[in-house]
Amino acid sequence: MQTTTSLTLRQALQHRIDNKTKPLGALGRLEDIAMQIGLLQGTTDPQLVRPHIVVFAGDHGIAGTGLVNPYPQAVTAQMVLNFLSGGAAINVFCHQQHLGLIVVDAGVNFDFETNSNGFAGKLVSKKIGYGTRNYIETAAMTSEETHAAIEAGKQVIADLAAEGCNCIGLGEMGIGNTSSAALIMSYITGIPVDECTGRGTGVNDEQFKRKKETLQQAFSLHLPAITASQSPLTILQHVGGYEIAMLTGAYLKAAELKMVILVDGFITTAALLLARSMDSRVMDSCIFSHCSGENGHAKMLEYLGAEPLLQLGMRLGEGTGAAMAWPLVQSAVNFLREMADFESAGVSKGGDI
Amino acid sequence: MQTTTSLTLRQALQHRIDNKTKPLGALGRLEDIAMQIGLLQGTTDPQLVRPHIVVFAGDHGIAGTGLVNPYPQAVTAQMVLNFLSGGAAINVFCHQQHLGLIVVDAGVNFDFETNSNGFAGKLVSKKIGYGTRNYIETAAMTSEETHAAIEAGKQVIADLAAEGCNCIGLGEMGIGNTSSAALIMSYITGIPVDECTGRGTGVNDEQFKRKKETLQQAFSLHLPAITASQSPLTILQHVGGYEIAMLTGAYLKAAELKMVILVDGFITTAALLLARSMDSRVMDSCIFSHCSGENGHAKMLEYLGAEPLLQLGMRLGEGTGAAMAWPLVQSAVNFLREMADFESAGVSKGGDI
């Protein structure tokens, strides 16, 4: 139920939006976003300060089997090194958009200490382990690891907020993590695993069939424990991953701090499904940047009632969808803050003719 | 038919795109745009230089009748003054995106000479007259005015290109110009006027009914002359406007100069329908920025086989859709130029598992 205060704020925001020198509603989705951010920040004069993309990277035991992923597990570490040297897509887009970039080692099977020189952004080590266990055989993480990873994700966001950042896009890197995301999606939404499973990164027909069979097997293995506990934590522990757990914590902390959150693609939205199960208020902070080309993401968004800003057929992860949507979100705040109103600009309002 | 050279260039561009550190095709529409711009510029290393939004403004005789527009005609001039003082949406978005902004007086019913002080952008006077004639009674323009306006639009673009600009977004301002656009669309596509007519800016149900009736009447009045001539110039002359004629010229010149053109909304796409009828090669330069909320634009885009980058329900004109799409287009070029390839980054390519 809305308080009188938030109703009044909503009216004040709508008044400010409607008095800009444009026809009513003519900025479409940008007006919705301006309203959302104003309500979130509790002001008719919202600001976006020190926006960052935070990429959580982790390895997955399942990837060692090669049953679900055509790229070798080593690519997770190679791509983190690529982030560090500035050569990945997310580097290019963050540079272009003047977005800060933080890469978090959530649990990559590699030691980065000696390799982080020269990185334009920041490598944060929150390593829980050198990759999760293989969930074809056992739970991917221990309960302790799961909690530690959630807390680490929260800490990364709290540290960013302490530096003044109030807007984040969340991204990920982890060979095999579309499989975790598909399983999480299936457990939470009730949509059959088969329909949640996409080709991920470069899977051919035969590999795709094997991926679906493997995930169905994993789904059945962990179903009893998950059904018994009725807790999203159990889903996360059994079939998640270090980076997905940190993402979950990151959503929770960012929402608690009233930060604007740009939701990226399939894996990061799977983490949002978990965070939302823990605290539904997290949705108030979320702006859905794009609908990924990865099978399943559109259904996830539909399940959440989310309307993504972009549909560009992108399926890269790394937070690249969030980075692409960033200027639209900035524009939503800028029109509210910077456009003239009818009176000050001396422009006649429309009326009867 | 493609030449061997352009086939080779296409292969070279595809090779460069596919060797970036990302799965094949993972950047979706951005990859298509990178290809398009590379082919247009004839290089695997395309660049976007000094991008500008060019807004052509003009008044329409029909607007004086109040039959099609709830806003008074004077708003065209008031909004140009708003552009000059930096308070309009397009000012805010150009400022944010570091886009140059040029406003062209194509034929506004006002003298701006003494009011252009302090404008961050540039006001270019190409005034053909103080508004067109009312096409309910007669042709909107003379043949001489039509040709002069097309030439003026070409000159604006040639001047920009001479300063090094190779990428433009085209916008417009003109009370009543959605009506011109609807008529042009109907003549060119054969879609009934009724289906081409939208609410434009803030039209209620009763006004909308009158707008459609008025436009059907205008359509019938000019149909004999247009059918007799079989020329897009006749359509432009009879039901177009000064700003629409300049837009038509702008498309033709920009395409001739191999500039990247960001197509905006309903009115600017109507001008493109005319330009395309005069020279179909103009399409090679066009990137469709968004699908406007204005009724009819989606059908126009479908007619052109165009897939717009954004669907944000915006319907403001001024080139605002083009400005919103600009960072996506810049990202397409940037990933091609700046991302590392697999070999240099030491990242394994996907393969069999």
XYZ file of C-alpha atoms in Angstrom:
706
model
C 0.000 0.000 0.000
C 1.333 3.412 -0.875
C 1.847 6.018 1.764
C 0.494 9.534 1.363
C 4.045 10.726 0.957
C 4.809 8.460 -1.973
C 1.465 9.317 -3.594
C 2.304 12.987 -3.294
C 5.785 12.395 -4.675
C 4.301 10.456 -7.572
C 1.990 13.357 -8.356
C 4.815 15.869 -8.071
C 6.969 13.802 -10.422
C 4.122 13.413 -12.902
C 3.524 17.158 -12.780
C 7.183 17.860 -13.481
C 7.243 15.334 -16.349
C 4.032 16.699 -17.883
C 5.201 20.307 -17.785
C 8.273 19.699 -19.883
C 8.108 21.203 -23.388
C 6.776 18.100 -25.133
C 3.349 16.573 -25.677
C 2.018 14.486 -22.793
C 3.697 11.093 -22.723
C 5.795 11.792 -25.818
C 9.007 10.464 -24.271
C 7.416 7.045 -23.769
C 9.471 4.619 -21.690
C 11.890 7.377 -20.667
C 9.038 8.940 -18.684
C 8.374 5.662 -16.871
C 12.035 5.389 -15.954
C 12.204 8.975 -14.734
C 9.207 8.214 -12.504
C 10.742 4.974 -11.210
C 14.067 6.571 -10.330
C 12.373 9.586 -8.741
C 10.241 7.323 -6.550
C 13.244 5.153 -5.691
C 15.374 8.130 -4.670
C 12.422 9.888 -3.004
C 12.841 13.112 -4.959
C 11.547 15.008 -7.993
C 15.163 15.782 -8.795
C 16.874 12.386 -9.060
C 20.532 12.030 -9.985
C 22.707 9.218 -11.224
C 26.126 9.390 -9.625
C 29.294 7.448 -10.467
C 27.599 4.629 -12.388
C 29.496 1.339 -12.486
C 29.320 -2.006 -14.178
C 30.261 -4.808 -11.798
C 31.209 -8.111 -13.398
C 31.308 -11.169 -11.146
C 33.355 -14.060 -12.528
C 33.352 -17.653 -11.355
C 34.035 -21.160 -12.557
C 31.667 -24.110 -12.535
C 32.459 -27.753 -11.805
C 30.071 -28.850 -14.531
C 32.205 -27.038 -17.109
C 35.070 -29.418 -16.440
C 32.961 -32.287 -17.800
C 32.391 -30.575 -21.146
C 28.803 -31.847 -21.070
C 27.189 -28.392 -21.360
C 29.775 -26.019 -22.800
C 31.746 -25.960 -26.055
C 34.272 -23.449 -24.677
C 36.847 -24.870 -22.248
C 36.610 -23.808 -18.605
C 39.911 -21.953 -18.968
C 38.098 -19.292 -20.987
C 36.644 -17.832 -17.782
C 40.130 -16.877 -16.581
C 41.215 -15.861 -20.089
C 38.269 -13.520 -20.352
C 38.973 -12.015 -16.928
C 42.509 -11.335 -18.159
C 40.935 -9.791 -21.254
C 38.852 -7.529 -18.969
C 42.044 -6.584 -17.151
C 43.830 -5.625 -20.328
C 40.821 -3.727 -21.664
C 40.064 -5.851 -24.723
C 36.579 -7.205 -24.020
C 33.265 -5.816 -25.222
C 32.385 -4.553 -21.745
C 35.648 -2.577 -21.627
C 34.845 -0.893 -24.923
C 31.318 -0.003 -23.878
C 32.286 1.216 -20.390
C 35.007 3.372 -21.912
C 32.543 4.825 -24.409
C 29.884 5.542 -21.781
C 32.231 6.732 -19.035
C 31.081 3.897 -16.806
C 33.306 2.627 -14.035
C 34.147 -1.069 -14.348
C 34.842 -3.434 -11.487
C 35.664 -7.088 -12.040
C 35.202 -9.403 -9.085
C 36.957 -12.744 -8.875
C 34.155 -14.680 -7.214
C 35.821 -18.039 -7.713
C 37.752 -18.384 -10.932
C 40.074 -21.361 -11.339
C 43.147 -19.121 -11.662
C 45.252 -16.779 -9.559
C 45.133 -13.233 -10.878
C 47.345 -11.488 -8.336
C 50.289 -10.980 -10.635
C 48.231 -10.189 -13.707
C 46.192 -7.202 -12.717
C 48.721 -4.546 -13.648
C 47.618 -1.949 -16.074
C 43.898 -2.569 -15.697
C 41.892 0.588 -16.243
C 39.240 -0.685 -13.848
C 39.536 -2.520 -10.604
C 39.962 -6.227 -9.894
C 38.445 -7.181 -6.579
C 39.339 -10.563 -5.166
C 36.498 -12.250 -3.315
C 37.541 -15.732 -4.322
C 35.491 -18.411 -2.557
C 37.247 -21.271 -4.310
C 38.715 -22.440 -7.609
C 35.376 -23.267 -9.165
C 32.297 -24.960 -7.747
C 31.678 -28.676 -7.465
C 30.007 -30.539 -10.306
C 26.271 -30.529 -9.599
C 25.784 -33.667 -11.648
C 27.241 -35.417 -8.605
C 26.724 -33.186 -5.610
C 25.668 -29.709 -4.508
C 27.722 -27.029 -6.296
C 28.541 -25.211 -3.067
C 28.478 -25.776 0.658
C 26.050 -23.782 2.733
C 28.982 -21.834 4.186
C 30.323 -20.980 0.727
C 26.881 -19.861 -0.382
C 26.490 -17.491 2.544
C 30.042 -16.219 2.214
C 29.489 -15.482 -1.469
C 26.228 -13.622 -0.832
C 27.967 -11.537 1.833
C 30.895 -10.834 -0.496
C 28.499 -9.583 -3.177
C 26.848 -7.315 -0.643
C 30.232 -5.984 0.459
C 31.288 -5.106 -3.097
C 28.140 -3.025 -3.516
C 28.417 -1.431 -0.071
C 31.985 -0.374 -0.907
C 30.852 1.165 -4.191
C 28.003 2.995 -2.484
C 30.430 4.324 0.117
C 32.335 5.949 -2.739
C 29.154 7.724 -3.849
C 27.980 5.384 -6.599
C 24.183 5.123 -6.751
C 23.686 3.220 -10.008
C 25.032 -0.171 -11.031
C 24.778 -2.584 -13.909
C 25.450 -6.192 -12.916
C 27.286 -8.555 -15.225
C 28.928 -11.962 -15.104
C 31.500 -14.233 -16.679
C 31.646 -17.964 -16.120
C 31.905 -20.798 -18.599
C 28.927 -23.065 -17.988
C 26.822 -20.546 -16.117
C 23.893 -20.508 -18.551
C 23.307 -24.050 -17.274
C 23.093 -22.887 -13.667
C 20.780 -20.109 -14.759
C 18.480 -22.524 -16.593
C 18.210 -24.776 -13.543
C 17.537 -21.863 -11.194
C 14.901 -20.564 -13.581
C 13.190 -23.928 -13.752
C 13.089 -24.425 -9.973
C 11.753 -20.909 -9.346
C 9.298 -20.473 -12.191
C 8.116 -24.057 -12.588
C 8.834 -23.897 -16.323
C 10.277 -27.268 -17.490
C 14.102 -27.400 -17.675
C 13.872 -28.129 -21.362
C 12.238 -24.772 -22.050
C 14.655 -22.900 -19.801
C 17.739 -24.285 -21.515
C 19.310 -22.320 -24.321
C 22.322 -22.824 -26.492
C 24.471 -20.638 -24.294
C 27.701 -19.847 -26.034
C 28.115 -21.516 -29.401
C 26.450 -24.876 -28.836
C 25.516 -26.976 -31.893
C 22.450 -29.225 -32.224
C 24.013 -32.365 -30.819
C 25.681 -30.489 -27.952
C 22.388 -28.751 -27.242
C 20.579 -32.091 -26.912
C 23.252 -33.345 -24.506
C 23.101 -30.106 -22.523
C 19.363 -30.484 -22.053
C 19.653 -34.135 -21.017
C 22.425 -33.309 -18.560
C 20.440 -30.486 -17.004
C 17.311 -32.601 -16.702
C 19.397 -35.151 -14.816
C 20.794 -32.469 -12.493
C 17.332 -31.047 -11.985
C 16.005 -34.415 -10.797
C 19.012 -35.055 -8.554
C 18.542 -31.868 -6.508
C 14.771 -31.654 -6.590
C 14.154 -33.547 -3.317
C 16.447 -31.302 -1.256
C 15.053 -28.157 -2.873
C 11.453 -29.258 -2.401
C 12.151 -30.120 1.227
C 13.742 -26.788 2.114
C 11.430 -24.456 0.154
C 14.261 -21.926 0.244
C 15.916 -20.077 -2.621
C 19.174 -20.499 -0.701
C 19.003 -24.232 -1.307
C 18.547 -23.723 -5.038
C 21.516 -21.371 -5.070
C 23.681 -23.764 -3.078
C 22.860 -26.855 -5.108
C 22.970 -25.603 -8.700
C 24.233 -22.010 -8.514
C 27.739 -20.724 -8.570
C 29.999 -18.328 -6.755
C 29.340 -15.466 -9.163
C 25.593 -16.112 -9.094
C 25.569 -16.055 -5.299
C 27.507 -12.777 -5.278
C 25.097 -11.331 -7.826
C 22.234 -12.338 -5.537
C 23.852 -10.526 -2.628
C 24.629 -7.564 -4.863
C 20.955 -7.160 -5.826
C 19.863 -7.354 -2.198
C 22.370 -4.774 -0.976
C 21.854 -2.404 -3.908
C 18.094 -2.481 -3.380
C 18.521 -1.909 0.348
C 20.640 1.159 -0.472
C 18.047 2.400 -3.028
C 20.541 2.174 -5.866
C 19.370 1.995 -9.450
C 20.113 -1.484 -10.809
C 20.444 -2.188 -14.523
C 19.606 -5.850 -14.996
C 21.548 -7.493 -17.821
C 20.829 -10.892 -19.399
C 19.993 -14.525 -18.723
C 22.402 -15.329 -15.894
C 22.067 -12.056 -14.028
C 18.278 -12.262 -14.285
C 18.431 -15.795 -12.840
C 20.264 -14.312 -9.858
C 17.518 -11.695 -9.643
C 14.915 -14.479 -9.454
C 16.733 -15.704 -6.344
C 17.130 -12.241 -4.813
C 13.475 -11.464 -5.450
C 12.455 -14.664 -3.693
C 14.389 -13.435 -0.682
C 13.089 -9.854 -0.800
C 10.521 -8.792 -3.377
C 11.318 -5.085 -2.838
C 14.457 -5.596 -4.913
C 12.261 -5.117 -7.989
C 11.711 -1.429 -7.170
C 15.366 -0.800 -7.997
C 15.499 -2.800 -11.200
C 15.505 -1.472 -14.734
C 15.564 -4.251 -17.298
C 18.122 -3.283 -19.900
C 17.554 -5.807 -22.640
C 16.064 -9.066 -23.761
C 18.939 -11.390 -24.495
C 19.097 -13.597 -27.560
C 19.597 -16.519 -25.162
C 16.593 -18.825 -25.140
C 14.762 -18.549 -21.846
C 15.509 -14.902 -21.081
C 12.301 -13.672 -22.725
C 10.317 -16.140 -20.600
C 12.146 -15.021 -17.463
C 11.283 -11.405 -18.202
C 7.686 -12.348 -18.871
C 7.568 -14.204 -15.557
C 8.817 -11.050 -13.829
C 6.411 -8.792 -15.725
C 9.472 -6.892 -16.912
C 9.638 -4.855 -20.108
C 13.222 -4.644 -21.288
C 14.466 -1.414 -22.867
C 16.407 -3.055 -25.690
C 15.885 -6.037 -27.959
C 19.109 -6.242 -29.925
C 19.632 -9.995 -30.030
C 22.725 -9.615 -27.849
C 23.811 -12.666 -25.814
C 27.244 -11.919 -24.489
C 26.846 -11.338 -20.774
C 29.631 -9.307 -19.078
C 27.013 -6.654 -18.329
C 27.080 -5.555 -21.971
C 23.282 -5.232 -22.194
C 23.280 -3.056 -19.086
C 26.023 -0.883 -20.573
C 24.049 -0.457 -23.797
C 20.945 0.617 -21.865
C 22.841 3.034 -19.655
C 22.553 6.117 -21.912
C 18.774 5.623 -22.120
C 18.531 5.630 -18.344
C 20.770 8.669 -18.159
C 18.526 10.384 -20.721
C 15.470 9.669 -18.582
C 17.012 11.507 -15.662
C 18.471 14.251 -17.836
C 15.194 15.207 -19.515
C 13.588 15.488 -16.078
C 16.382 17.666 -14.715
C 17.355 19.718 -17.748
C 14.411 20.282 -20.084
C 12.556 23.602 -19.933
C 8.902 23.667 -18.879
C 6.134 25.284 -20.931
C 5.991 28.448 -18.877
C 9.699 29.204 -18.674
C 10.185 28.449 -22.382
C 7.143 30.476 -23.478
C 5.679 27.526 -25.365
C 1.875 27.198 -25.655
C 0.317 24.039 -24.300
C -2.008 22.027 -26.504
C -5.736 22.368 -25.943
C -9.056 22.439 -27.743
C -9.094 23.565 -31.315
C 24.587 -6.899 -57.961
C 27.616 -6.887 -55.713
C 31.052 -6.307 -57.087
C 33.928 -8.609 -56.249
C 35.432 -5.811 -54.214
C 32.391 -5.401 -51.993
C 32.102 -9.174 -51.569
C 35.710 -9.301 -50.457
C 35.150 -6.382 -48.122
C 32.102 -8.117 -46.673
C 34.176 -11.217 -45.999
C 36.955 -9.169 -44.448
C 34.494 -7.357 -42.193
C 32.839 -10.633 -41.184
C 36.240 -12.085 -40.388
C 37.118 -9.106 -38.214
C 33.743 -9.272 -36.417
C 33.998 -13.022 -35.846
C 37.507 -12.848 -34.436
C 36.598 -10.477 -31.635
C 36.666 -12.057 -28.166
C 32.999 -13.030 -28.040
C 30.926 -15.953 -29.282
C 29.882 -15.782 -32.939
C 27.016 -13.363 -33.398
C 26.799 -12.537 -29.685
C 26.565 -8.786 -30.257
C 23.398 -9.233 -32.310
C 22.217 -6.115 -34.114
C 25.458 -4.280 -33.304
C 27.241 -6.699 -35.623
C 24.803 -5.935 -38.448
C 25.388 -2.225 -37.987
C 29.153 -2.611 -37.923
C 28.873 -4.511 -41.212
C 26.584 -1.896 -42.753
C 28.826 1.024 -41.830
C 31.952 -0.809 -42.934
C 30.406 -1.554 -46.338
C 29.130 2.021 -46.632
C 32.532 3.521 -45.860
C 34.368 0.858 -47.871
C 36.670 -0.159 -45.045
C 37.112 -2.741 -42.292
C 38.007 0.151 -40.005
C 35.010 2.513 -40.168
C 34.834 5.685 -38.106
C 32.082 8.033 -37.041
C 33.285 11.611 -37.137
C 31.623 14.766 -35.809
C 28.077 13.349 -35.598
C 25.280 15.903 -35.799
C 21.541 16.061 -35.373
C 19.986 18.360 -37.969
C 16.474 19.590 -37.197
C 14.516 21.140 -40.070
C 11.606 23.346 -38.966
C 8.737 24.611 -41.071
C 5.145 25.764 -40.826
C 2.151 24.340 -42.609
C -0.824 26.200 -44.045
C -3.157 23.462 -42.875
C -2.180 24.198 -39.269
C -3.751 27.645 -39.510
C -7.153 26.012 -39.971
C -6.922 24.076 -36.728
C -8.498 21.092 -38.495
C -5.670 18.669 -37.791
C -3.675 20.038 -34.869
C -4.570 20.863 -31.252
C -1.433 22.952 -30.771
C -1.474 26.404 -32.385
C 0.820 26.998 -35.342
C 2.841 29.456 -33.252
C 4.297 26.512 -31.344
C 6.643 25.755 -34.252
C 8.412 29.080 -33.735
C 8.200 28.792 -29.957
C 9.872 25.392 -30.107
C 12.612 26.691 -32.400
C 13.257 29.392 -29.804
C 13.315 26.626 -27.211
C 15.964 24.814 -29.304
C 17.923 28.062 -29.449
C 17.880 28.509 -25.692
C 18.719 24.844 -25.068
C 15.545 23.766 -23.290
C 14.090 21.138 -25.608
C 14.482 17.375 -25.356
C 16.810 17.281 -28.355
C 19.111 19.818 -26.672
C 19.338 17.671 -23.560
C 20.077 14.499 -25.512
C 22.607 16.135 -27.846
C 24.392 17.639 -24.866
C 24.489 14.248 -23.142
C 25.744 12.409 -26.233
C 28.179 15.102 -27.415
C 26.244 15.413 -30.656
C 26.383 18.607 -32.628
C 22.989 20.231 -33.163
C 21.971 22.328 -36.137
C 18.508 23.845 -36.445
C 17.421 24.882 -39.906
C 14.651 27.416 -40.465
C 13.110 25.824 -43.536
C 10.079 28.065 -43.474
C 8.803 28.963 -40.041
C 6.225 31.733 -39.723
C 8.558 33.881 -37.632
C 11.781 35.870 -37.995
C 14.529 34.465 -35.813
C 17.365 36.801 -36.711
C 17.355 38.711 -33.449
C 16.701 35.717 -31.238
C 19.531 33.365 -31.962
C 21.967 34.745 -29.409
C 23.310 32.350 -26.899
C 22.393 29.205 -28.808
C 24.797 26.401 -28.127
C 24.207 25.003 -31.596
C 23.761 26.706 -34.906
C 20.655 28.229 -36.485
C 20.811 28.063 -40.242
C 18.342 30.170 -42.184
C 17.102 28.531 -45.378
C 13.668 30.067 -45.148
C 11.590 29.398 -48.256
C 8.537 31.217 -46.909
C 6.441 31.875 -43.832
C 4.659 28.547 -43.936
C 3.221 26.550 -46.829
C -0.184 27.020 -48.419
C -3.169 25.102 -47.106
C -3.387 21.872 -49.109
C -7.110 21.608 -48.430
C -7.393 24.298 -51.092
C -4.275 24.159 -53.237
C -0.821 22.642 -53.548
C 1.242 23.308 -50.422
C 4.219 24.557 -52.403
C 5.072 25.767 -55.865
C 7.347 23.657 -57.996
C 10.072 26.293 -57.602
C 9.755 26.277 -53.811
C 9.922 22.485 -53.769
C 13.124 22.398 -55.787
C 14.643 25.255 -53.786
C 13.887 23.450 -50.530
C 15.394 20.176 -51.748
C 18.529 22.038 -52.815
C 18.703 23.858 -49.480
C 18.533 20.537 -47.627
C 21.348 19.199 -49.794
C 23.429 22.302 -49.103
C 23.065 21.986 -45.319
C 24.399 18.440 -45.498
C 27.175 19.327 -47.943
C 28.317 22.084 -45.571
C 28.355 19.673 -42.641
C 30.298 17.096 -44.638
C 32.794 19.776 -45.628
C 33.502 20.254 -41.918
C 34.296 16.543 -41.577
C 30.964 15.249 -40.305
C 30.166 11.764 -41.660
C 27.141 10.817 -39.548
C 23.836 12.611 -39.165
C 20.504 12.132 -37.461
C 17.655 13.945 -39.170
C 14.858 15.555 -37.172
C 11.996 17.971 -37.689
C 9.671 20.439 -36.036
C 6.455 21.693 -37.601
C 2.959 21.907 -36.172
C 0.714 19.920 -38.495
C 3.446 17.903 -40.159
C 2.198 14.471 -39.100
C -0.679 15.212 -41.513
C 1.697 15.808 -44.410
C 3.547 12.647 -43.461
C 0.331 10.592 -43.429
C -0.644 11.822 -46.902
C 2.823 11.169 -48.330
C 2.778 7.700 -46.802
C -0.611 6.925 -48.303
C 0.333 8.096 -51.815
C 3.614 6.162 -51.799
C 2.636 2.933 -50.068
C -0.969 2.641 -51.222
C -2.107 2.142 -47.630
C -5.440 3.983 -47.083
C -5.132 7.476 -45.548
C -7.200 6.345 -42.607
C -4.581 3.778 -41.595
C -1.721 6.215 -42.136
C -3.211 8.896 -39.905
C -2.254 9.000 -36.252
C -3.119 11.251 -33.386
C 0.002 13.316 -33.865
C 0.511 15.583 -30.899
C -2.244 15.396 -28.296
C -5.330 14.884 -30.447
C -8.514 13.657 -28.716
C -11.114 11.287 -30.227
C -13.277 13.942 -31.846
C -10.260 15.850 -33.207
C -8.830 12.588 -34.509
C -12.033 11.871 -36.446
C -11.933 15.371 -37.976
C -8.219 14.998 -38.786
C -8.893 11.783 -40.700
C -11.819 13.290 -42.597
C -9.787 16.368 -43.486
C -6.873 14.301 -44.734
C -9.126 12.029 -46.789
C -10.489 15.158 -48.443
C -6.983 16.472 -49.167
C -5.939 13.069 -50.473
C -8.768 13.069 -53.008
C -8.136 16.660 -54.070
C -4.517 16.041 -55.079
C -4.842 12.487 -56.333
C -5.451 13.380 -60.006
C -2.322 15.548 -60.298
C -0.219 12.979 -58.459
C -1.532 10.083 -60.518
C -0.899 12.042 -63.711
C 2.716 12.925 -62.895
C 3.816 9.607 -61.341
C 6.563 11.598 -59.620
C 7.435 11.785 -55.932
C 8.191 15.463 -56.536
C 4.508 16.084 -57.181
C 3.521 14.413 -53.926
C 6.070 16.531 -52.099
C 4.910 19.725 -53.754
C 1.194 19.148 -53.193
C 1.027 17.852 -49.625
C 4.559 18.147 -48.250
C 6.204 21.041 -46.494
C 9.390 23.070 -46.556
C 11.035 21.004 -43.815
C 9.963 17.736 -45.470
C 11.421 18.850 -48.794
C 14.698 19.803 -47.107
C 14.759 16.453 -45.324
C 14.314 14.756 -48.696
C 17.255 16.666 -50.091
C 19.268 15.940 -46.967
C 18.788 12.188 -47.354
C 19.805 12.314 -51.011
C 22.967 14.339 -50.383
C 23.989 12.390 -47.292
C 23.602 9.098 -49.162
C 25.576 10.477 -52.116
C 28.363 11.408 -49.686
C 28.218 7.940 -48.015
C 27.299 9.433 -44.682
C 25.641 7.319 -42.003
C 22.035 8.480 -41.582
C 20.062 7.843 -38.419
C 16.403 7.859 -39.400
C 14.115 9.217 -36.695
C 10.304 8.962 -36.579
C 7.108 9.304 -38.589
C 7.739 12.578 -40.428
C 11.391 11.989 -41.207
C 10.596 8.478 -42.431
C 7.909 9.949 -44.725
C 10.632 12.158 -46.218
C 12.733 9.027 -46.644
C 9.899 7.394 -48.608
C 10.168 10.306 -51.038
C 13.980 10.260 -51.194
C 13.961 6.508 -51.746
C 11.533 6.906 -54.648
C 14.045 9.279 -56.200
C 17.122 7.144 -55.494
C 16.797 3.729 -53.868
C 20.501 3.686 -52.933
C 19.696 6.073 -50.090
C 18.691 3.015 -48.063
C 22.320 1.822 -47.873
C 23.078 4.778 -45.612
C 20.066 4.452 -43.337
C 19.992 3.069 -39.828
C 16.489 3.054 -38.378
C 16.762 4.385 -34.870
C 13.351 3.680 -33.416
C 9.724 2.815 -33.954
C 7.712 5.826 -32.940
C 4.564 5.618 -30.859
C 2.826 7.540 -33.662
C 0.331 5.362 -35.483
C 1.550 4.590 -38.971
C 5.285 4.582 -38.279
C 5.374 0.831 -37.652
C 3.637 0.271 -40.986
C 6.068 2.604 -42.741
C 9.002 0.663 -41.310
C 7.410 -2.610 -42.334
C 6.904 -1.257 -45.851
C 10.611 -0.391 -45.964
C 11.665 -3.742 -44.509
C 13.375 -1.772 -41.765
C 14.090 -3.089 -38.280
C 14.330 -0.191 -35.862
C 16.890 -0.342 -33.048
C 14.601 1.025 -30.344
C 10.948 0.614 -29.422
C 10.470 3.040 -26.567
C 7.048 4.445 -27.407
C 8.617 7.851 -28.072
C 6.709 10.227 -30.377
C 8.337 13.601 -30.048
C 10.180 14.198 -33.285
C 13.059 16.741 -33.149
C 15.425 13.880 -33.970
C 15.097 12.567 -30.414
C 14.809 8.929 -31.518
C 17.957 9.315 -33.601
C 19.769 10.829 -30.630
C 18.693 7.922 -28.429
C 19.995 5.395 -30.944
C 23.291 7.201 -31.448
C 25.251 5.466 -28.646
C 24.219 2.063 -30.007
C 25.586 2.970 -33.419
C 28.756 4.315 -31.848
C 29.082 1.053 -29.893
C 28.804 -0.942 -33.120
C 31.782 0.896 -34.567
C 33.698 0.883 -31.298
C 33.517 -2.870 -30.745
C 34.821 -3.391 -34.266
C 37.697 -0.968 -33.778
C 38.612 -1.509 -30.148
C 37.880 -5.059 -29.009
C 40.730 -7.548 -28.839
C 40.701 -10.598 -31.083
C 41.064 -14.163 -29.824
C 44.697 -14.492 -30.734
C 45.974 -11.221 -29.309
C 43.969 -11.689 -26.099
C 45.021 -15.323 -25.648
C 41.417 -16.494 -25.419
C 40.496 -19.990 -26.661
C 37.891 -20.210 -29.372
C 34.903 -22.484 -28.886
C 34.887 -25.808 -30.657
C 33.851 -29.403 -30.266
C 33.534 -30.775 -26.795
